[in-house]
Amino acid sequence: MSDVILDIKNLKKSFGHNEVLKDIHMTVASGEVISIIGSSGSGKSTLLRSINLLETPTSGEILYKGENVLEKGYDLNKYRTHLGMVFQSFNLFNNLNVIDNVIVAQTTVLKRDRDEAKKIALDNLTAVGMERFASAKPAQLSGGQKQRVAIARALSMNPDVLLFDEPTSALDPEMVGEVLKTMKELAGSGLTMVIVTHEMAFAREVSDRVIFMDKGVVAESGTPEEIFVTPKEERTKEFLTRFL
Ligand code: ADP
Ligand code: MG
């Protein structure tokens, strides 16, 4: 657990005059499962998007294996390949079938040959229980199935860290369980995961550490026990009463 992959220091992000991330410190160690909870608008998505540089931080440092990726000259495209992202809205290519969705970034970004990429895709579709749908089009799938394909696609890039931004928030209630089950299996497999979620029971069960964000700061962080059972901060307690 002491093998730090990401070390985020003094991270700030503003949109115009709106300082959305105020001074974020956070580390992600190999094999860790971290959940980020907090009210809508507290900056959770902006934090994930800043970590993978979908947003450019205003200031601060993101150390990836000890090197600051925000320094001039750092190979950002390479850095991005080490982080996977699963979005609320799946972001599958609707014109491609399932397996091609899982293959395409492997061949274009990682330059794997198609046979190797296909084998890896099938392995990961099997891992999420979607191998039977390899030749289906996304439109033929339920939301939960689409999200499992999106997870297989992200896994196929062999990320060091997989980031999830509310992966079950767009799903019908009856689809939430299958996606959480898949994520729980991944957590158990040793994958390093950072998960923004409103699924408090899930966060409590699978996380090594929980981060509570409020108005652009990490208001409190700790073990699931510390955050959910014995929270110290008044605003953590107040937030949790709305969920528990
Ligand atoms: P959360 O994911 O916790 O709901 P967000 O990170 O999406 O919060 O948003 C935090 C704040 O940042 C909100 O006030 C939102 O309006 C603002 N924000 C997010 N993205 C942008 C953007 N691209 N441009 C301007 N403001 C943004
Ligand atoms: Mg969000």
mmCIF file of C-alpha atoms and ligand atoms in Angstrom:
data_model
loop_
_atom_site.group_PDB
_atom_site.id
_atom_site.type_symbol
_atom_site.label_atom_id
_atom_site.label_comp_id
_atom_site.label_asym_id
_atom_site.label_seq_id
_atom_site.Cartn_x
_atom_site.Cartn_y
_atom_site.Cartn_z
ATOM 1 C CA MET A 1 0.000 0.000 0.000
ATOM 2 C CA SER A 2 2.970 2.324 0.381
ATOM 3 C CA ASP A 3 3.591 2.318 -3.357
ATOM 4 C CA VAL A 4 2.306 5.797 -4.254
ATOM 5 C CA ILE A 5 1.122 6.204 -7.848
ATOM 6 C CA LEU A 6 -0.377 9.693 -7.637
ATOM 7 C CA ASP A 7 0.558 12.429 -5.194
ATOM 8 C CA ILE A 8 -1.578 15.526 -5.645
ATOM 9 C CA LYS A 9 -0.413 18.692 -3.916
ATOM 10 C CA ASN A 10 -1.994 22.141 -3.549
ATOM 11 C CA LEU A 11 -4.206 21.474 -6.548
ATOM 12 C CA LYS A 12 -6.354 24.447 -7.534
ATOM 13 C CA LYS A 13 -8.764 24.913 -10.395
ATOM 14 C CA SER A 14 -10.752 28.026 -11.236
ATOM 15 C CA PHE A 15 -13.266 28.668 -13.958
ATOM 16 C CA GLY A 16 -13.064 32.448 -14.380
ATOM 17 C CA HIS A 17 -13.532 33.870 -10.888
ATOM 18 C CA ASN A 18 -15.064 30.653 -9.590
ATOM 19 C CA GLU A 19 -12.424 28.744 -7.607
ATOM 20 C CA VAL A 20 -13.834 25.219 -7.785
ATOM 21 C CA LEU A 21 -10.869 23.332 -6.307
ATOM 22 C CA LYS A 22 -9.288 25.298 -3.498
ATOM 23 C CA ASP A 23 -6.257 23.407 -2.247
ATOM 24 C CA ILE A 24 -6.528 19.703 -2.747
ATOM 25 C CA HIS A 25 -4.049 17.227 -1.301
ATOM 26 C CA MET A 26 -4.508 13.578 -2.020
ATOM 27 C CA THR A 27 -2.459 10.465 -2.631
ATOM 28 C CA VAL A 28 -3.388 7.308 -4.466
ATOM 29 C CA ALA A 29 -1.358 4.207 -3.625
ATOM 30 C CA SER A 30 -1.164 1.043 -5.677
ATOM 31 C CA GLY A 31 -4.128 -1.233 -5.003
ATOM 32 C CA GLU A 32 -6.068 1.395 -3.101
ATOM 33 C CA VAL A 33 -9.788 1.915 -3.571
ATOM 34 C CA ILE A 34 -10.768 5.501 -2.765
ATOM 35 C CA SER A 35 -14.306 6.846 -2.815
ATOM 36 C CA ILE A 36 -15.032 10.544 -3.162
ATOM 37 C CA ILE A 37 -18.352 11.690 -1.783
ATOM 38 C CA GLY A 38 -19.939 15.117 -1.431
ATOM 39 C CA SER A 39 -22.810 17.312 -2.534
ATOM 40 C CA SER A 40 -23.484 18.197 -6.130
ATOM 41 C CA GLY A 41 -21.277 21.134 -7.122
ATOM 42 C CA SER A 42 -18.583 20.431 -4.513
ATOM 43 C CA GLY A 43 -15.955 19.832 -7.230
ATOM 44 C CA LYS A 44 -15.782 16.032 -7.424
ATOM 45 C CA SER A 45 -15.945 15.805 -11.216
ATOM 46 C CA THR A 46 -13.561 18.716 -11.601
ATOM 47 C CA LEU A 47 -11.090 16.903 -9.345
ATOM 48 C CA LEU A 48 -11.232 13.709 -11.430
ATOM 49 C CA ARG A 49 -11.056 15.714 -14.660
ATOM 50 C CA SER A 50 -8.067 17.657 -13.328
ATOM 51 C CA ILE A 51 -6.302 14.448 -12.303
ATOM 52 C CA ASN A 52 -6.542 13.053 -15.832
ATOM 53 C CA LEU A 53 -6.008 16.487 -17.377
ATOM 54 C CA LEU A 54 -9.360 16.729 -19.124
ATOM 55 C CA GLU A 55 -9.171 20.067 -17.275
ATOM 56 C CA THR A 56 -5.924 21.981 -16.862
ATOM 57 C CA PRO A 57 -5.302 22.733 -13.181
ATOM 58 C CA THR A 58 -4.781 26.411 -12.378
ATOM 59 C CA SER A 59 -1.901 25.569 -10.024
ATOM 60 C CA GLY A 60 -0.460 22.792 -7.915
ATOM 61 C CA GLU A 61 1.327 19.556 -8.615
ATOM 62 C CA ILE A 62 0.309 16.131 -9.823
ATOM 63 C CA LEU A 63 3.161 13.728 -9.175
ATOM 64 C CA TYR A 64 2.845 10.518 -11.168
ATOM 65 C CA LYS A 65 5.382 8.020 -9.791
ATOM 66 C CA GLY A 66 7.289 10.963 -8.378
ATOM 67 C CA GLU A 67 7.339 13.196 -11.458
ATOM 68 C CA ASN A 68 5.248 16.340 -11.801
ATOM 69 C CA VAL A 69 3.152 15.903 -14.925
ATOM 70 C CA LEU A 70 2.349 19.639 -14.955
ATOM 71 C CA GLU A 71 5.999 20.570 -15.617
ATOM 72 C CA LYS A 72 6.772 21.779 -19.102
ATOM 73 C CA GLY A 73 7.920 19.000 -21.380
ATOM 74 C CA TYR A 74 6.209 16.129 -19.571
ATOM 75 C CA ASP A 75 4.611 13.709 -22.042
ATOM 76 C CA LEU A 76 0.931 14.304 -21.254
ATOM 77 C CA ASN A 77 -0.401 11.873 -23.829
ATOM 78 C CA LYS A 78 1.652 9.113 -22.273
ATOM 79 C CA TYR A 79 0.469 10.132 -18.788
ATOM 80 C CA ARG A 80 -3.155 9.995 -19.901
ATOM 81 C CA THR A 81 -2.748 6.402 -21.103
ATOM 82 C CA HIS A 82 -1.892 5.389 -17.519
ATOM 83 C CA LEU A 83 -5.256 6.599 -16.226
ATOM 84 C CA GLY A 84 -8.597 5.142 -17.237
ATOM 85 C CA MET A 85 -11.916 6.905 -16.882
ATOM 86 C CA VAL A 86 -15.472 5.615 -16.672
ATOM 87 C CA PHE A 87 -18.121 8.281 -17.152
ATOM 88 C CA GLN A 88 -21.696 8.567 -15.984
ATOM 89 C CA SER A 89 -22.836 8.620 -19.624
ATOM 90 C CA PHE A 90 -20.802 5.576 -20.878
ATOM 91 C CA ASN A 91 -19.435 7.434 -23.959
ATOM 92 C CA LEU A 92 -19.492 4.349 -26.207
ATOM 93 C CA PHE A 93 -19.248 4.744 -29.975
ATOM 94 C CA ASN A 94 -22.780 3.916 -31.099
ATOM 95 C CA ASN A 95 -21.734 3.063 -34.665
ATOM 96 C CA LEU A 96 -19.289 0.373 -33.462
ATOM 97 C CA ASN A 97 -20.215 -2.980 -32.014
ATOM 98 C CA VAL A 98 -19.234 -3.896 -28.469
ATOM 99 C CA ILE A 99 -15.926 -5.573 -29.202
ATOM 100 C CA ASP A 100 -14.775 -2.825 -31.554
ATOM 101 C CA ASN A 101 -15.579 -0.288 -28.852
ATOM 102 C CA VAL A 102 -13.172 -2.190 -26.612
ATOM 103 C CA ILE A 103 -10.533 -2.658 -29.334
ATOM 104 C CA VAL A 104 -10.288 0.778 -30.916
ATOM 105 C CA ALA A 105 -8.201 2.695 -28.372
ATOM 106 C CA GLN A 106 -5.930 -0.309 -27.915
ATOM 107 C CA THR A 107 -4.964 -0.298 -31.605
ATOM 108 C CA THR A 108 -4.906 3.484 -32.107
ATOM 109 C CA VAL A 109 -3.394 4.689 -28.833
ATOM 110 C CA LEU A 110 -1.389 1.700 -27.609
ATOM 111 C CA LYS A 111 -0.566 0.447 -31.154
ATOM 112 C CA ARG A 112 -1.456 -3.129 -30.270
ATOM 113 C CA ASP A 113 -2.082 -5.356 -33.261
ATOM 114 C CA ARG A 114 -5.696 -6.225 -33.829
ATOM 115 C CA ASP A 115 -5.481 -9.891 -32.790
ATOM 116 C CA GLU A 116 -3.849 -9.065 -29.482
ATOM 117 C CA ALA A 117 -6.325 -6.236 -28.869
ATOM 118 C CA LYS A 118 -9.219 -8.576 -29.642
ATOM 119 C CA LYS A 119 -7.977 -11.192 -27.204
ATOM 120 C CA ILE A 120 -7.568 -8.593 -24.448
ATOM 121 C CA ALA A 121 -11.015 -7.190 -25.264
ATOM 122 C CA LEU A 122 -12.627 -10.620 -24.969
ATOM 123 C CA ASP A 123 -10.852 -11.319 -21.684
ATOM 124 C CA ASN A 124 -12.135 -8.052 -20.217
ATOM 125 C CA LEU A 125 -15.641 -8.467 -21.645
ATOM 126 C CA THR A 126 -15.651 -11.875 -19.951
ATOM 127 C CA ALA A 127 -14.519 -10.283 -16.701
ATOM 128 C CA VAL A 128 -17.553 -7.974 -16.744
ATOM 129 C CA GLY A 129 -19.927 -10.692 -17.984
ATOM 130 C CA MET A 130 -20.462 -9.130 -21.434
ATOM 131 C CA GLU A 131 -18.656 -11.540 -23.781
ATOM 132 C CA ARG A 132 -21.955 -12.822 -25.194
ATOM 133 C CA PHE A 133 -22.692 -9.312 -26.466
ATOM 134 C CA ALA A 134 -19.396 -8.869 -28.337
ATOM 135 C CA SER A 135 -21.087 -8.302 -31.701
ATOM 136 C CA ALA A 136 -24.068 -6.311 -30.395
ATOM 137 C CA LYS A 137 -24.412 -2.587 -30.998
ATOM 138 C CA PRO A 138 -24.643 -0.282 -27.964
ATOM 139 C CA ALA A 139 -28.252 0.589 -28.856
ATOM 140 C CA GLN A 140 -29.215 -3.044 -28.178
ATOM 141 C CA LEU A 141 -27.872 -2.918 -24.614
ATOM 142 C CA SER A 142 -29.340 -1.754 -21.331
ATOM 143 C CA GLY A 143 -27.632 1.068 -19.446
ATOM 144 C CA GLY A 144 -26.029 -1.363 -17.025
ATOM 145 C CA GLN A 145 -24.684 -3.466 -19.896
ATOM 146 C CA LYS A 146 -23.306 -0.364 -21.630
ATOM 147 C CA GLN A 147 -21.545 0.669 -18.465
ATOM 148 C CA ARG A 148 -19.999 -2.787 -18.086
ATOM 149 C CA VAL A 149 -18.696 -2.511 -21.663
ATOM 150 C CA ALA A 150 -17.268 0.919 -20.825
ATOM 151 C CA ILE A 151 -15.501 -0.647 -17.840
ATOM 152 C CA ALA A 152 -14.101 -3.454 -20.046
ATOM 153 C CA ARG A 153 -12.874 -0.820 -22.491
ATOM 154 C CA ALA A 154 -11.109 1.110 -19.733
ATOM 155 C CA LEU A 155 -9.553 -2.093 -18.304
ATOM 156 C CA SER A 156 -8.218 -3.046 -21.725
ATOM 157 C CA MET A 157 -5.868 -0.068 -21.629
ATOM 158 C CA ASN A 158 -4.205 -1.553 -18.500
ATOM 159 C CA PRO A 159 -4.493 1.670 -16.525
ATOM 160 C CA ASP A 160 -2.492 2.174 -13.339
ATOM 161 C CA VAL A 161 -5.509 3.949 -11.879
ATOM 162 C CA LEU A 162 -9.122 3.706 -12.980
ATOM 163 C CA LEU A 163 -11.247 6.786 -12.252
ATOM 164 C CA PHE A 164 -15.039 6.494 -12.075
ATOM 165 C CA ASP A 165 -17.301 9.547 -12.159
ATOM 166 C CA GLU A 166 -20.711 8.543 -10.784
ATOM 167 C CA PRO A 167 -20.808 5.375 -12.892
ATOM 168 C CA THR A 168 -24.303 4.394 -11.736
ATOM 169 C CA SER A 169 -26.001 7.795 -11.612
ATOM 170 C CA ALA A 170 -27.483 7.587 -15.106
ATOM 171 C CA LEU A 171 -28.833 4.060 -14.630
ATOM 172 C CA ASP A 172 -32.326 2.863 -13.917
ATOM 173 C CA PRO A 173 -32.416 1.582 -10.332
ATOM 174 C CA GLU A 174 -32.627 -2.070 -11.392
ATOM 175 C CA MET A 175 -29.313 -1.734 -13.312
ATOM 176 C CA VAL A 176 -27.275 -0.226 -10.490
ATOM 177 C CA GLY A 177 -26.564 -3.516 -8.715
ATOM 178 C CA GLU A 178 -24.887 -5.271 -11.666
ATOM 179 C CA VAL A 179 -22.475 -2.378 -12.185
ATOM 180 C CA LEU A 180 -21.641 -2.099 -8.488
ATOM 181 C CA LYS A 181 -21.069 -5.867 -8.392
ATOM 182 C CA THR A 182 -18.632 -5.586 -11.307
ATOM 183 C CA MET A 183 -16.811 -2.726 -9.578
ATOM 184 C CA LYS A 184 -16.659 -4.652 -6.337
ATOM 185 C CA GLU A 185 -15.035 -7.579 -8.139
ATOM 186 C CA LEU A 186 -12.465 -5.227 -9.665
ATOM 187 C CA ALA A 187 -11.743 -3.710 -6.273
ATOM 188 C CA GLY A 188 -11.148 -7.210 -4.935
ATOM 189 C CA SER A 189 -8.773 -7.983 -7.813
ATOM 190 C CA GLY A 190 -6.283 -5.340 -6.671
ATOM 191 C CA LEU A 191 -7.096 -2.680 -9.267
ATOM 192 C CA THR A 192 -6.383 0.875 -8.099
ATOM 193 C CA MET A 193 -9.646 2.811 -8.220
ATOM 194 C CA VAL A 194 -10.877 6.327 -7.451
ATOM 195 C CA ILE A 195 -14.667 6.410 -7.439
ATOM 196 C CA VAL A 196 -16.960 9.417 -7.232
ATOM 197 C CA THR A 197 -20.242 8.019 -6.013
ATOM 198 C CA HIS A 198 -23.497 8.684 -4.207
ATOM 199 C CA GLU A 199 -23.806 4.974 -3.377
ATOM 200 C CA MET A 200 -22.898 5.253 0.287
ATOM 201 C CA ALA A 201 -23.375 1.578 1.193
ATOM 202 C CA PHE A 202 -21.096 0.615 -1.690
ATOM 203 C CA ALA A 203 -18.468 3.226 -0.717
ATOM 204 C CA ARG A 204 -18.521 1.980 2.830
ATOM 205 C CA GLU A 205 -18.144 -1.650 1.797
ATOM 206 C CA VAL A 206 -15.429 -1.484 -0.883
ATOM 207 C CA SER A 207 -13.263 1.540 -0.050
ATOM 208 C CA ASP A 208 -9.963 1.605 1.746
ATOM 209 C CA ARG A 209 -10.389 5.340 2.164
ATOM 210 C CA VAL A 210 -13.220 7.828 1.764
ATOM 211 C CA ILE A 211 -12.786 11.490 0.901
ATOM 212 C CA PHE A 212 -15.601 13.906 1.684
ATOM 213 C CA MET A 213 -15.496 17.049 -0.466
ATOM 214 C CA ASP A 214 -17.307 20.243 0.374
ATOM 215 C CA LYS A 215 -17.114 23.505 -1.589
ATOM 216 C CA GLY A 216 -13.861 22.650 -3.317
ATOM 217 C CA VAL A 217 -11.904 21.325 -0.365
ATOM 218 C CA VAL A 218 -11.314 17.918 1.180
ATOM 219 C CA ALA A 219 -13.385 18.524 4.285
ATOM 220 C CA GLU A 220 -12.590 15.155 5.838
ATOM 221 C CA SER A 221 -10.982 11.885 4.823
ATOM 222 C CA GLY A 222 -10.488 8.582 6.537
ATOM 223 C CA THR A 223 -11.432 4.949 6.622
ATOM 224 C CA PRO A 224 -15.052 4.089 5.809
ATOM 225 C CA GLU A 225 -15.524 3.534 9.548
ATOM 226 C CA GLU A 226 -14.163 6.988 10.386
ATOM 227 C CA ILE A 227 -16.251 8.785 7.785
ATOM 228 C CA PHE A 228 -19.521 6.870 8.035
ATOM 229 C CA VAL A 229 -19.573 5.878 11.702
ATOM 230 C CA THR A 230 -17.540 8.492 13.571
ATOM 231 C CA PRO A 231 -17.309 11.574 11.334
ATOM 232 C CA LYS A 232 -15.566 14.492 13.034
ATOM 233 C CA GLU A 233 -16.661 17.425 10.920
ATOM 234 C CA GLU A 234 -20.097 18.948 11.315
ATOM 235 C CA ARG A 235 -20.494 19.284 7.541
ATOM 236 C CA THR A 236 -19.708 15.569 7.054
ATOM 237 C CA LYS A 237 -22.401 14.650 9.568
ATOM 238 C CA GLU A 238 -24.840 17.023 7.923
ATOM 239 C CA PHE A 239 -24.136 15.566 4.467
ATOM 240 C CA LEU A 240 -24.508 11.982 5.675
ATOM 241 C CA THR A 241 -27.855 12.562 7.358
ATOM 242 C CA ARG A 242 -29.208 13.218 3.885
ATOM 243 C CA PHE A 243 -28.146 9.722 2.765
ATOM 244 C CA LEU A 244 -28.137 7.361 5.725
HETATM 245 P P1 ADP B 1 -19.604 17.838 -8.660
HETATM 246 O O1 ADP B 1 -19.035 16.840 -9.624
HETATM 247 O O2 ADP B 1 -19.127 17.646 -7.260
HETATM 248 O O3 ADP B 1 -21.089 17.929 -8.740
HETATM 249 P P2 ADP B 1 -18.351 19.764 -10.435
HETATM 250 O O4 ADP B 1 -16.897 19.506 -10.352
HETATM 251 O O5 ADP B 1 -19.075 19.251 -11.620
HETATM 252 O O6 ADP B 1 -19.054 19.284 -9.083
HETATM 253 O O7 ADP B 1 -18.634 21.321 -10.387
HETATM 254 C C1 ADP B 1 -18.117 22.164 -9.377
HETATM 255 C C2 ADP B 1 -18.339 23.593 -9.773
HETATM 256 O O8 ADP B 1 -17.565 23.895 -10.929
HETATM 257 C C3 ADP B 1 -19.775 23.934 -10.127
HETATM 258 O O9 ADP B 1 -20.047 25.195 -9.587
HETATM 259 C C4 ADP B 1 -19.758 23.984 -11.642
HETATM 260 O O10 ADP B 1 -20.709 24.883 -12.121
HETATM 261 C C5 ADP B 1 -18.350 24.459 -11.943
HETATM 262 N N1 ADP B 1 -17.853 23.973 -13.239
HETATM 263 C C6 ADP B 1 -17.587 22.694 -13.537
HETATM 264 N N2 ADP B 1 -17.125 22.577 -14.806
HETATM 265 C C7 ADP B 1 -17.121 23.833 -15.318
HETATM 266 C C8 ADP B 1 -16.750 24.380 -16.588
HETATM 267 N N3 ADP B 1 -16.285 23.609 -17.562
HETATM 268 N N4 ADP B 1 -16.868 25.720 -16.746
HETATM 269 C C9 ADP B 1 -17.322 26.511 -15.737
HETATM 270 N N5 ADP B 1 -17.679 26.057 -14.533
HETATM 271 C C10 ADP B 1 -17.583 24.736 -14.308
HETATM 272 MG MG MG B 2 -19.952 15.490 -10.867
#
